[in-house]
XYZ file of C-alpha atoms in Angstrom:
213
model
C -0.003 0.034 -0.173
C 1.253 3.623 -0.853
C 2.437 5.723 1.931
C 0.865 8.386 2.677
C -2.780 7.029 1.712
C -6.305 7.791 3.345
C -9.391 5.544 2.511
C -12.707 7.620 2.443
C -15.659 5.239 3.736
C -19.099 5.355 5.258
C -19.223 4.358 8.876
C -19.342 0.459 9.249
C -17.925 0.014 5.593
C -14.478 -0.649 4.123
C -15.655 0.337 0.652
C -14.724 3.590 -0.865
C -12.214 5.919 -2.977
C -8.617 5.971 -1.706
C -6.433 9.086 -1.716
C -2.497 8.349 -2.103
C -0.672 11.822 -1.495
C 0.546 14.347 0.999
C -2.213 15.309 3.101
C -0.153 18.443 4.059
C -0.233 19.995 0.450
C -1.231 23.500 0.372
C -4.074 23.221 -2.064
C -5.123 19.787 -1.336
C -8.033 20.694 0.653
C -9.508 22.662 -1.961
C -8.980 20.138 -4.684
C -10.071 17.120 -2.435
C -13.449 19.262 -1.634
C -14.099 19.427 -5.607
C -13.697 15.496 -5.767
C -15.615 14.289 -2.904
C -17.512 17.222 -1.647
C -20.939 18.728 -2.651
C -20.517 17.751 -6.618
C -20.368 13.967 -5.725
C -23.403 14.735 -3.539
C -25.519 16.602 -6.086
C -24.643 14.084 -8.745
C -26.993 14.958 -11.578
C -26.429 11.739 -13.740
C -29.148 9.669 -15.206
C -30.723 7.121 -12.908
C -30.320 4.554 -15.778
C -26.220 5.266 -15.711
C -25.963 4.881 -11.978
C -27.879 1.391 -12.224
C -25.682 0.319 -14.897
C -22.652 1.114 -12.597
C -24.342 -1.217 -9.865
C -24.765 -3.969 -12.355
C -21.191 -3.917 -13.856
C -20.047 -7.480 -13.740
C -16.491 -7.684 -12.854
C -13.511 -6.634 -10.675
C -11.831 -3.338 -11.695
C -9.386 -1.550 -9.777
C -8.791 1.694 -11.247
C -5.516 3.956 -10.310
C -5.425 7.566 -11.466
C -2.446 9.823 -11.431
C -3.276 13.603 -10.854
C -1.759 16.849 -10.364
C -3.295 19.542 -7.882
C -2.846 22.156 -10.744
C -4.647 20.075 -13.345
C -8.295 21.361 -14.222
C -9.527 18.330 -15.872
C -8.217 15.592 -13.115
C -11.101 16.581 -10.477
C -13.800 15.466 -13.205
C -11.985 12.060 -13.906
C -11.319 11.517 -9.998
C -14.876 12.298 -9.017
C -16.563 9.765 -11.786
C -14.243 7.066 -10.650
C -14.915 7.851 -6.906
C -18.747 7.564 -7.612
C -18.398 4.176 -9.412
C -16.224 3.002 -6.375
C -18.903 3.971 -4.030
C -21.786 2.617 -6.084
C -20.201 -0.847 -6.957
C -18.415 -3.019 -4.232
C -16.328 -4.638 -7.009
C -14.931 -1.293 -8.332
C -12.075 0.188 -6.739
C -10.244 3.113 -6.952
C -7.244 5.027 -6.024
C -6.134 8.727 -7.032
C -2.610 9.057 -6.830
C -0.619 12.504 -6.739
C 2.111 12.380 -9.264
C 4.096 14.778 -7.511
C 4.477 12.769 -4.235
C 4.751 9.173 -6.423
C 6.879 10.577 -9.053
C 8.951 7.220 -9.155
C 5.444 5.507 -10.536
C 5.021 8.247 -13.113
C 8.801 7.601 -14.319
C 7.969 3.714 -14.171
C 4.851 3.573 -16.096
C 6.186 6.501 -18.737
C 3.214 8.806 -17.588
C 3.404 12.089 -19.926
C -0.044 13.820 -18.818
C -2.735 13.837 -16.401
C -5.319 12.544 -15.604
C -3.758 9.324 -16.424
C -5.916 6.226 -15.652
C -5.076 2.449 -15.155
C -7.072 -0.444 -14.476
C -5.841 -3.853 -13.303
C -2.347 -2.405 -13.846
C -3.182 -1.700 -17.440
C -3.425 2.028 -19.254
C -7.003 2.622 -19.397
C -7.271 6.342 -20.943
C -5.619 9.975 -20.620
C -7.044 13.013 -20.469
C -10.600 14.426 -19.711
C -13.084 11.505 -19.715
C -16.766 11.712 -18.390
C -18.549 9.129 -16.166
C -20.416 7.816 -19.306
C -17.388 7.245 -21.232
C -15.645 5.538 -18.724
C -18.822 3.267 -18.077
C -18.851 2.554 -21.710
C -15.473 1.228 -21.729
C -16.069 -0.922 -18.899
C -19.279 -2.423 -19.463
C -18.905 -4.419 -22.785
C -22.247 -4.988 -23.356
C -23.324 -1.088 -23.149
C -22.779 -0.623 -26.807
C -25.078 -3.277 -28.032
C -27.768 -2.114 -25.524
C -27.568 1.668 -26.489
C -27.995 0.396 -30.334
C -31.114 -1.448 -29.441
C -32.712 1.390 -27.521
C -31.728 3.908 -30.271
C -33.775 1.680 -32.662
C -36.743 1.470 -30.626
C -36.961 5.455 -31.073
C -38.986 7.228 -33.740
C -37.247 8.343 -36.990
C -35.757 11.916 -36.580
C -36.606 14.549 -39.204
C -32.847 16.242 -39.038
C -29.495 14.277 -37.621
C -26.865 16.789 -36.542
C -23.131 15.389 -36.241
C -21.043 17.028 -33.822
C -21.878 18.085 -30.463
C -19.698 21.211 -29.910
C -21.028 24.697 -29.743
C -22.009 24.974 -33.308
C -23.719 21.811 -33.340
C -25.551 22.415 -29.846
C -26.693 25.860 -31.677
C -27.896 24.348 -34.726
C -29.915 21.557 -32.669
C -31.409 24.337 -30.791
C -32.608 26.240 -33.657
C -33.796 23.097 -35.237
C -36.018 21.918 -32.464
C -37.353 25.351 -32.080
C -39.067 25.098 -35.382
C -40.740 21.974 -34.160
C -38.453 19.756 -36.254
C -37.608 16.197 -34.612
C -33.850 16.915 -33.928
C -31.129 14.183 -33.198
C -27.925 15.274 -32.133
C -24.991 12.842 -32.393
C -21.400 13.080 -30.681
C -19.054 11.753 -28.764
C -19.585 14.073 -25.855
C -21.729 17.218 -25.363
C -19.594 20.561 -25.603
C -17.230 19.191 -28.035
C -13.537 20.584 -27.616
C -14.709 23.329 -25.259
C -14.416 20.731 -22.455
C -10.764 20.095 -22.925
C -10.019 24.062 -22.966
C -9.226 26.408 -20.454
C -9.143 29.820 -22.452
C -11.086 30.463 -25.685
C -9.043 32.533 -28.156
C -10.835 32.026 -31.293
C -14.306 33.794 -31.027
C -14.582 37.528 -32.903
C -14.977 40.140 -30.425
C -14.614 38.360 -27.350
C -11.466 38.946 -25.194
C -10.282 35.264 -24.259
C -13.257 34.076 -22.398
C -13.041 31.255 -19.986
C -13.916 28.019 -21.249
C -15.499 26.762 -17.831
C -18.068 29.906 -18.273
C -19.179 28.659 -21.775
C -19.625 25.064 -20.641
C -22.088 26.417 -17.918
C -24.043 27.794 -20.712
């Protein structure tokens, strides 16, 4: 077991997410609150997704390397923490790369967040809870296709779920047209951006403000 580390559980339970890092880090409390505070309690994920997590069959031990200055890390850590809370067969350890630099070198981690599952590389960069579950639950793609086939046909299908695609879908739907929006994740590349510098007559708006809209 890595030292220092600490496990977060409910009373009478040994199931929950683990953090491996120095508890004395200056900005750890604020970062930790983003991962395990009200954001987790107010989780707005669809009930069907939460049930899907509870029903995942298999044993998965996730390890996430993070940095306290990384703006994408808390979202990934939070998603995996939620999975560890909902399913007793899923474990998650969030590892401070600055504290365990030797592991960063051994595993050739080039950027954070970097996620490993059962000792093998799983993914790097920003990932949503839906994306993580889809990669773990091998039957999810087939079930999603079956559910889509049961829906009525769309009049318009917009490919791309970035700001342009979202705007097109809104205006199309406002005209009473049955509209479908297809994309890897809602928001597109804006989700991976800190500052936006390509919008005319806008002075470097913060991406998080645009995401909130």
